[in-house]
Short mmCIF file of C-alpha atoms and ligand atoms in Angstrom, two decimals:
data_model
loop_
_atom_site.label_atom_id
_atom_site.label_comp_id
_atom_site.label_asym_id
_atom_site.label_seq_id
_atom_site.Cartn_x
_atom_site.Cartn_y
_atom_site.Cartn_z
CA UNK A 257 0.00 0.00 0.00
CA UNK A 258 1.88 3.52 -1.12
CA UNK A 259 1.99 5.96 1.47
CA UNK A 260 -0.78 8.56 0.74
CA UNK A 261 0.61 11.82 -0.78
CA UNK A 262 0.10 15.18 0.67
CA UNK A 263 0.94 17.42 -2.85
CA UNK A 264 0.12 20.33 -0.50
CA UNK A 265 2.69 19.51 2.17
CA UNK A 266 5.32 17.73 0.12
CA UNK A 267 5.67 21.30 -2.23
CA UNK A 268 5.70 23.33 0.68
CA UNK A 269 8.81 21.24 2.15
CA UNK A 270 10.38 21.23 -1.46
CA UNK A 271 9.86 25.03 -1.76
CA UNK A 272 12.07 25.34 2.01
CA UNK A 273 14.61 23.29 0.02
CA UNK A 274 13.97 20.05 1.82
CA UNK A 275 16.27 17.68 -0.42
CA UNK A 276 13.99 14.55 0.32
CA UNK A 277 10.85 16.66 -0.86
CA UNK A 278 12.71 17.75 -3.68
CA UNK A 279 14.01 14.23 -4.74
CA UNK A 280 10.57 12.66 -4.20
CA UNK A 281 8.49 15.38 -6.48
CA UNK A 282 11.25 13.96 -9.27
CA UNK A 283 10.76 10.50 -8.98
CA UNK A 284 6.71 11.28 -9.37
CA UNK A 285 7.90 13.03 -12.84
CA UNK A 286 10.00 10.09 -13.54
CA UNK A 287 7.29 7.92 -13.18
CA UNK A 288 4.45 10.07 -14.31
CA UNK A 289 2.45 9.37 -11.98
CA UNK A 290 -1.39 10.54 -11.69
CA UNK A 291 -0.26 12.86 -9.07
CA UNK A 292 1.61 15.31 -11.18
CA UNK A 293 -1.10 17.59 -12.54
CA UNK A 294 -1.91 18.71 -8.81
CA UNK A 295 1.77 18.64 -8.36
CA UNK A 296 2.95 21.38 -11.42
CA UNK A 297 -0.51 23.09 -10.57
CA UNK A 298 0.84 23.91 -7.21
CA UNK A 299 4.66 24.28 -8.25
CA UNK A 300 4.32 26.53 -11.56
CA UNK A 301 3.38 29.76 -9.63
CA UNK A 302 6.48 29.33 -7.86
CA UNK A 303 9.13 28.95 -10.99
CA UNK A 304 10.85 31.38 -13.08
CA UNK A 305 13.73 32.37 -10.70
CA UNK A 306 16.50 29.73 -11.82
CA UNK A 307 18.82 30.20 -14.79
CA UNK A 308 18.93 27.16 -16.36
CA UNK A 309 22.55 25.91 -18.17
CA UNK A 310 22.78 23.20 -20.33
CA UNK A 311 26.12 21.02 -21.16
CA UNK A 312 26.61 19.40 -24.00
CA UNK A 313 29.55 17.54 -25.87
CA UNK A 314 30.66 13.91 -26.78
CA UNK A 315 31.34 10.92 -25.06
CA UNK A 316 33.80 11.30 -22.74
CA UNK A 317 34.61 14.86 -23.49
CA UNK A 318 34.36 15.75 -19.71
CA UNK A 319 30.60 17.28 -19.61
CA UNK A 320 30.19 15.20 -15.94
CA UNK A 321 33.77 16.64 -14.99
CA UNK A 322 32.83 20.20 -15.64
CA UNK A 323 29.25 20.14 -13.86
CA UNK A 324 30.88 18.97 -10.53
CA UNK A 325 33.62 21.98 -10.89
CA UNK A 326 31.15 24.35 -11.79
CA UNK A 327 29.01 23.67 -8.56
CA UNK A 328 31.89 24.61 -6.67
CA UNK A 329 32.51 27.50 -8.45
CA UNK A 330 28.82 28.89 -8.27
CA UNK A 331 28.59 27.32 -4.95
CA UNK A 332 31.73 29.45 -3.55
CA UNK A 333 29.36 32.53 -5.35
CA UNK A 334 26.64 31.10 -2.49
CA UNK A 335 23.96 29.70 -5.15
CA UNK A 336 22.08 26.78 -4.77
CA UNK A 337 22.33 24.61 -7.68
CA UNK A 338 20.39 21.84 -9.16
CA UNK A 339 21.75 19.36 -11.02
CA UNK A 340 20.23 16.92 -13.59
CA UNK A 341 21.77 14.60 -16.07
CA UNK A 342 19.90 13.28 -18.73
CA UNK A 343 20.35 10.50 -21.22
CA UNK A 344 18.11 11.26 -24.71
CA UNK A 345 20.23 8.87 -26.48
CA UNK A 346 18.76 5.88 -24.12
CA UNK A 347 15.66 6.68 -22.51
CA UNK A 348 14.53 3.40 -21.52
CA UNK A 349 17.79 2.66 -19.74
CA UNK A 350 16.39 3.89 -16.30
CA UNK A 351 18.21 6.22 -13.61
CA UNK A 352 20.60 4.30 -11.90
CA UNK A 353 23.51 3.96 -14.85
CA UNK A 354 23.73 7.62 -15.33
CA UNK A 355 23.57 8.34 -11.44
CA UNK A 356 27.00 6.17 -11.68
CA UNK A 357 28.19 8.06 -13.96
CA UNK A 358 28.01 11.71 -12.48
CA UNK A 359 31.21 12.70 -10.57
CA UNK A 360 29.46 14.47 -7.92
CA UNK A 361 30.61 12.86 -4.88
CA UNK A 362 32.02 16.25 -3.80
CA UNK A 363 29.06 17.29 -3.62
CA UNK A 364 26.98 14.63 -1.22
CA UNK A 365 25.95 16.38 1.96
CA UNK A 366 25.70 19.89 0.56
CA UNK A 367 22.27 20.87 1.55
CA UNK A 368 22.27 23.61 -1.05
CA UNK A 369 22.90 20.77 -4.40
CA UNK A 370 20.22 18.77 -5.56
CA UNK A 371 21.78 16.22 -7.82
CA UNK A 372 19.55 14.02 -9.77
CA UNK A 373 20.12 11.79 -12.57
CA UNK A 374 16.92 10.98 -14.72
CA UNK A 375 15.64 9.11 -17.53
CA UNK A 376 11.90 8.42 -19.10
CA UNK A 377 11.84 5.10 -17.94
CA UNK A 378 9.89 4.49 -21.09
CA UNK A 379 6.35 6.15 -20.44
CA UNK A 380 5.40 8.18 -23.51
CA UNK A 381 6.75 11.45 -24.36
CA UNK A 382 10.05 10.87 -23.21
CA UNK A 383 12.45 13.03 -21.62
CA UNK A 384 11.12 16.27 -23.88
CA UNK A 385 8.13 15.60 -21.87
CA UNK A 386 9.79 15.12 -18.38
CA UNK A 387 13.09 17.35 -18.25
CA UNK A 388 10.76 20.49 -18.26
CA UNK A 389 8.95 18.97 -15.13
CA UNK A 390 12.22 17.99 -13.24
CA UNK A 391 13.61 21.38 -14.10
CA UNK A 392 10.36 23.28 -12.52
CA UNK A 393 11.08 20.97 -9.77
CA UNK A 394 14.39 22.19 -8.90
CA UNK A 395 13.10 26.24 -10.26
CA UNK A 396 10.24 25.91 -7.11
CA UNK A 397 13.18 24.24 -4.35
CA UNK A 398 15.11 27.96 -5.18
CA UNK A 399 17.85 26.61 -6.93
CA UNK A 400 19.45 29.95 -8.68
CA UNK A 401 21.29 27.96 -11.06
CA UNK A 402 20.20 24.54 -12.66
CA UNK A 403 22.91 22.63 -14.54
CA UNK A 404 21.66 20.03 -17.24
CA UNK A 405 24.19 17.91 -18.51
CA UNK A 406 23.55 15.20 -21.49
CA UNK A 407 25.41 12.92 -23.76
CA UNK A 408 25.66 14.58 -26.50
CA UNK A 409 24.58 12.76 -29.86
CA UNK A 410 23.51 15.33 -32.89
CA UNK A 411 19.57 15.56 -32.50
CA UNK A 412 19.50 15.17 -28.77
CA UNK A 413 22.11 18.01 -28.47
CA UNK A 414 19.89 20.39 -30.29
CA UNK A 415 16.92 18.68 -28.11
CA UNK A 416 18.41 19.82 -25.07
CA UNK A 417 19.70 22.87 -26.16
CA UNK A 418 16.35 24.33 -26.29
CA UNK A 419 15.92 23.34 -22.85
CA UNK A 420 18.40 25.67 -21.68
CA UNK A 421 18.83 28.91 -20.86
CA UNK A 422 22.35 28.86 -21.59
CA UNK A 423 23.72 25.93 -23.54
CA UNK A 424 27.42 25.49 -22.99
CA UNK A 425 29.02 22.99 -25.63
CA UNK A 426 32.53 21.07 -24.87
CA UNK A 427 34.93 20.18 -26.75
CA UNK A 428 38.23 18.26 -26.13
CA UNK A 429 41.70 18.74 -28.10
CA UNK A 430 42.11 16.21 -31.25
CA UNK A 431 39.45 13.77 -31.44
CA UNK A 432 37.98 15.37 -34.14
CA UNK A 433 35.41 17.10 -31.96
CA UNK A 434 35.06 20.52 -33.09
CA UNK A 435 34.64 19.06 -36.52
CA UNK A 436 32.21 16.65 -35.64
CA UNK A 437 30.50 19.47 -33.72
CA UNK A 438 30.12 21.35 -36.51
CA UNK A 439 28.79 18.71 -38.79
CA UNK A 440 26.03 18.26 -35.51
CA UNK A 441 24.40 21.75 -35.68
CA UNK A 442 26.50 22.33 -32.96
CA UNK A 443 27.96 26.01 -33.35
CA UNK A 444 24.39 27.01 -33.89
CA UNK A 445 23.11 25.85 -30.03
CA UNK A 446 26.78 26.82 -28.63
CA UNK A 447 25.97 30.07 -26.36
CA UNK A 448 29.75 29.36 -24.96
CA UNK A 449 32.12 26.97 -25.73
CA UNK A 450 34.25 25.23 -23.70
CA UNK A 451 37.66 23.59 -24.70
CA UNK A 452 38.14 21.32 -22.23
CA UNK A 453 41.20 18.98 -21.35
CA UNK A 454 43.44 22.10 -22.22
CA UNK A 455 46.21 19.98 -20.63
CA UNK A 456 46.34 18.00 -23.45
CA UNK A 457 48.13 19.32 -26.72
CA UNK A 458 46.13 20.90 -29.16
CA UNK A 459 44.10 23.12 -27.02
CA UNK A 460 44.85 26.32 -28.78
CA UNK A 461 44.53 24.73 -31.95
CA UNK A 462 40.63 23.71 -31.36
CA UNK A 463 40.05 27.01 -29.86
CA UNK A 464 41.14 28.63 -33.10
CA UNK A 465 39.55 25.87 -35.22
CA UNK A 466 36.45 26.81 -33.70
CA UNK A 467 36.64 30.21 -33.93
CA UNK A 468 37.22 30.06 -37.27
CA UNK A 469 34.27 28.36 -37.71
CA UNK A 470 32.43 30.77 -35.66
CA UNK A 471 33.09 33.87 -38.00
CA UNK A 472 32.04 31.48 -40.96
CA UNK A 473 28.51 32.04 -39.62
CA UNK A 474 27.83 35.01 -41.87
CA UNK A 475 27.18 38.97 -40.94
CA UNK A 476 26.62 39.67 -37.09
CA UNK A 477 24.44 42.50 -35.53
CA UNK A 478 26.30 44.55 -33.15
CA UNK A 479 24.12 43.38 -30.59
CA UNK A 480 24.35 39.97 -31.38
CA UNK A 481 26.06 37.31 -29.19
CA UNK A 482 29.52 37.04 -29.34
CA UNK A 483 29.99 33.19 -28.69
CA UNK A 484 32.88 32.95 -26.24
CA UNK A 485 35.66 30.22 -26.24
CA UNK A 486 36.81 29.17 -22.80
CA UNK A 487 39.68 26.52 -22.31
CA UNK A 488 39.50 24.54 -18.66
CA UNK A 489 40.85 21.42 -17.19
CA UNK A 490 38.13 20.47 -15.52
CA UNK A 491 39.93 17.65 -13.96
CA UNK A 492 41.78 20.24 -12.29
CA UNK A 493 39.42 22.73 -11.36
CA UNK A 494 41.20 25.52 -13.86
CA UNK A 495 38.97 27.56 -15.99
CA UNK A 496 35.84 27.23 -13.94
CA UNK A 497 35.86 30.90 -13.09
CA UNK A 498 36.29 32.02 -16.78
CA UNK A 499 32.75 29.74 -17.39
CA UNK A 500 31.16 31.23 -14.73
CA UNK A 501 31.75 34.85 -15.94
CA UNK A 502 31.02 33.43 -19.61
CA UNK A 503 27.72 32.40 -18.58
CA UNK A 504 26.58 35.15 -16.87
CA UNK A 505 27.51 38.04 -19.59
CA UNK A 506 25.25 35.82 -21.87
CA UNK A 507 22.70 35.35 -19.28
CA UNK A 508 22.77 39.88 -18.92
CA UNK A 509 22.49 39.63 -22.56
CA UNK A 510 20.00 37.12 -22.76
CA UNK A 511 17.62 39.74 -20.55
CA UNK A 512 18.66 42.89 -22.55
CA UNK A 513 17.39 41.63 -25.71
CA UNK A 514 14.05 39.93 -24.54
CA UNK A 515 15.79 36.66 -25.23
CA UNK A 516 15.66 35.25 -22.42
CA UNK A 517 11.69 35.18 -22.67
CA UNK A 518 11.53 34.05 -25.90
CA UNK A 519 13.54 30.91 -25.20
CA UNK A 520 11.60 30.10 -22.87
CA UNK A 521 8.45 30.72 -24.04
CA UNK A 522 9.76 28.28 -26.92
CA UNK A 523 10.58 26.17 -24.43
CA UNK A 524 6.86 25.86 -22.74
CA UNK A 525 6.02 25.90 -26.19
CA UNK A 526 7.37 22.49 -26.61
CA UNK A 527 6.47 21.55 -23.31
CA UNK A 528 2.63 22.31 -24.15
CA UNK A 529 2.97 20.31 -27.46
CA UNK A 530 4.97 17.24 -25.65
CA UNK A 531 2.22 16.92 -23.15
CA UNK A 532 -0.65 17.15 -25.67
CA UNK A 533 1.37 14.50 -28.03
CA UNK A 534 1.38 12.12 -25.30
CA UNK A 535 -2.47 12.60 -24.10
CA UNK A 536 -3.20 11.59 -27.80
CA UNK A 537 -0.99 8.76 -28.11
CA UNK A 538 -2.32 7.13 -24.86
CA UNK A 539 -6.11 8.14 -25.63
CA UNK A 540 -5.19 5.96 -29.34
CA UNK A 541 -4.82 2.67 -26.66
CA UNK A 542 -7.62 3.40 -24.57
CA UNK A 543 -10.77 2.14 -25.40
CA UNK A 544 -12.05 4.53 -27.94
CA UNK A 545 -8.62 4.41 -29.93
CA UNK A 546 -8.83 0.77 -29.85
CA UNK A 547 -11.93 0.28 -31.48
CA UNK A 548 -11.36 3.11 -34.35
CA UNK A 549 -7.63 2.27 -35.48
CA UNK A 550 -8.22 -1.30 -36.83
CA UNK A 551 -11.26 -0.17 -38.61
CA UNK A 552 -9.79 2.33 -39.55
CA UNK A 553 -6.99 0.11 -41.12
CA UNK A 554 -9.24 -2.16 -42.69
CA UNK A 555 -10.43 0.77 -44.93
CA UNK A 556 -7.36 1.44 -46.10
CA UNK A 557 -6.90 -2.35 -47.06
CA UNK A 558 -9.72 -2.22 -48.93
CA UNK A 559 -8.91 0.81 -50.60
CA UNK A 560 -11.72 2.56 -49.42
CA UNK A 561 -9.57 6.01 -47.81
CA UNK A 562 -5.70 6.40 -47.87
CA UNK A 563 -3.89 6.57 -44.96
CA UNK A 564 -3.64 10.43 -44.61
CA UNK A 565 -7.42 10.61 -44.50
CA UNK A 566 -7.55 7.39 -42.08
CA UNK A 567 -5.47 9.30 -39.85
CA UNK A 568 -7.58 12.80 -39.66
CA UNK A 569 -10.62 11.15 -39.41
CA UNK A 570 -8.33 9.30 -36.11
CA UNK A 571 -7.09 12.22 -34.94
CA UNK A 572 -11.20 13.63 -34.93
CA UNK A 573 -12.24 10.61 -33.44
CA UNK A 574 -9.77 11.50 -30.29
CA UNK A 575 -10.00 14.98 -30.02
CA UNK A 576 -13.92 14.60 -30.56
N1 LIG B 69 43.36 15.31 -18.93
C1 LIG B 69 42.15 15.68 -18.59
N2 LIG B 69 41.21 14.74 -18.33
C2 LIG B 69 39.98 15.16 -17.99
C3 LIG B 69 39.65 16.53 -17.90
N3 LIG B 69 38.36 16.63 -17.55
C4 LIG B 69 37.88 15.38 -17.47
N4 LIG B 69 38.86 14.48 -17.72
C5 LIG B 69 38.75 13.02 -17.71
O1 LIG B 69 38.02 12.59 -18.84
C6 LIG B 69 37.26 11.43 -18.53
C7 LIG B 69 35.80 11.62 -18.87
O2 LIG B 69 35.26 12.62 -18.04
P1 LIG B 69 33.70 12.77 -17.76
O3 LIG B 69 33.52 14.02 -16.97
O4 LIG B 69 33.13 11.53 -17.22
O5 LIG B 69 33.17 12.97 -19.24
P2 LIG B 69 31.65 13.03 -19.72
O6 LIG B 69 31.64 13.93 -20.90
O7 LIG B 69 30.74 13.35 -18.61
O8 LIG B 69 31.42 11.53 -20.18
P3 LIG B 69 30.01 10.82 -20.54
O9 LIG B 69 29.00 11.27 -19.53
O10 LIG B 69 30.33 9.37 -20.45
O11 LIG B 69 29.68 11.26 -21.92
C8 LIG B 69 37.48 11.15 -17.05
O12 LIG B 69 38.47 10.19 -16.91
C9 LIG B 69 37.96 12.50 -16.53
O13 LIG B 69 38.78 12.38 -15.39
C10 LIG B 69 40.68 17.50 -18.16
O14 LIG B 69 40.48 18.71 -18.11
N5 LIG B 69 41.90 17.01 -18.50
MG1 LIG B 70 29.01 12.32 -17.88
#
């Protein structure tokens, strides 16, 4: 028998930054459980304050490296910080792999992180449908800065960069990377980027090989982002600062020029649409979707409609 849940009570402890409130309101987006309407009923009037950064890059690159040195850095600024890594490329694969995978131990015990690894565990929607929920999670517990770090892999980089705020993308000497990042859309969701590993030779070279590539992008406003190129070694701690400052120059910017409200009214944009997309898919299994999509098919075996009509008259059937 679950324990009942008090929405009311278990908000108002996550709102006072209680980290077992905080972890438990994810778990319910996780799972999507029935209880989440009344939960982002009760949480939305409370969002809006945190900045949310997203980290990007390949493999290996050091994304889960940089997150845990950039809590300390915004933590020795005194912000709370949220963090949440998330897996598009495998969204069935559940929490626990990725939660082994963030280098956060530094971090246990600080009452002011909220570290959370999270994947879809395979309800519909995916994690376009549930980052925006764990994010308003962490927005309502008064985190000032939310860090969302994800493996980056083309379409899911561009996924999550629309997520963020602030989307920084890293990069590591040789590899290949800043090539490959440019073939991936990259430089277009970079708001900073970060050469990372700058230990290792080659640093300079990738900085400038993605510079280069920046100016390719054609005529710039003067008030148009200037897309900064920081070098850290993460491992190391070095560079953090530079990120830091980085980030919050684009972040003035991003209020100056209204963008920071048009990203994110993009963002609830997609949100909206996720949310709607997966009402409609689950209304096609219950028992009204059942019954119309066979017949449906049927028709279009016996050449009777084509499939584009089949589906409207679908759609009509479960928006009806
Ligand atoms: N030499 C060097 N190694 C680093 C640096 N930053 C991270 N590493 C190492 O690179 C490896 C990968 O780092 P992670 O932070 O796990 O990289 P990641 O991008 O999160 O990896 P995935 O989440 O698996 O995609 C680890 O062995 C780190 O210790 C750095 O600045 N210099
Ligand atoms: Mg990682």
């Amino acid at each position: 028998m679950p324990r009942r849940l008090d929405v009311g009570d278990l908000v108002e402890r996550a709102r006072r930054g209680d980290p077992r409130a905080v972890a438990r309101l994810i778990s319910l987006v996780e799972d999507a459980s029935p209880a989440l309407r009344e939960v982002m009923a009760a949480l939305v009037p409370l969002t809006g304050h945190a900045r949310v950064v997203g980290l990007t890059g390949s493999p290996g690159v050091g994304k889960s490296t940089t997150t845990s040195a950039l809590v300390s850095a915004y933590r020795e600024r005194g912000r709370r910080v949220g963090v949440l890594a998330v897996d598009p490329s495998s969204p069935f694969s559940g929490g626990a792999l990725l939660g082994d995978r963030v280098r956060m131990q530094d971090h246990a015990g600080d009452p002011e992180v909220y570290i959370r690894s999270m994947a879809s565990r395979g309800h519909l929607g995916g994690l376009s449908w549930a980052t925006p929920q764990a994010l308003r999670v962490l927005d309502a517990a008064g985190c000032d800065v939310v860090l969302v770090e994800t493996v980056g892999v083309g379409q899911a980089e561009v996924e999550v960069a629309s997520m963020a705020d602030t989307t920084i993308v890293l990069v590591a000497p040789g590899m290949g990377d800043s090539i490959q990042a440019a073939k991936a859309g990259i430089l277009e969701v970079a708001d900073v980027f970060v050469v990372n590993k700058a230990d290792r030779e080659g640093a300079d070279q990738t900085a400038r090989d993605l510079r280069h590539m920046l100016s390719l992008g054609g005529r710039r406003e003067p008030d148009d982002w200037r897309v900064p190129i920081v070098k850290t070694v993460a491992s190391r701690g070095e560079g953090l600062d530079d990120v830091v400052v980085a980030v919050e120059k684009h972040q003035g910017w991003l209020d100056r020029c209204g963008e920071l409200t048009r990203r994110r009214h993009a963002r609830v944009c997609d949100e909206v649409e996720a949310i709607a997309v997966t009402t409609l898919r689950a209304r096609m299994g219950d028992v009204h979707g059942a019954a119309a999509l066979p017949k449906l098919a049927d028709r279009v075996l016996d050449g009777e409609v084509d499939p584009f009509a089949a589906a409207d008259e679908l759609v009509d059937e479960l928006t009806r």
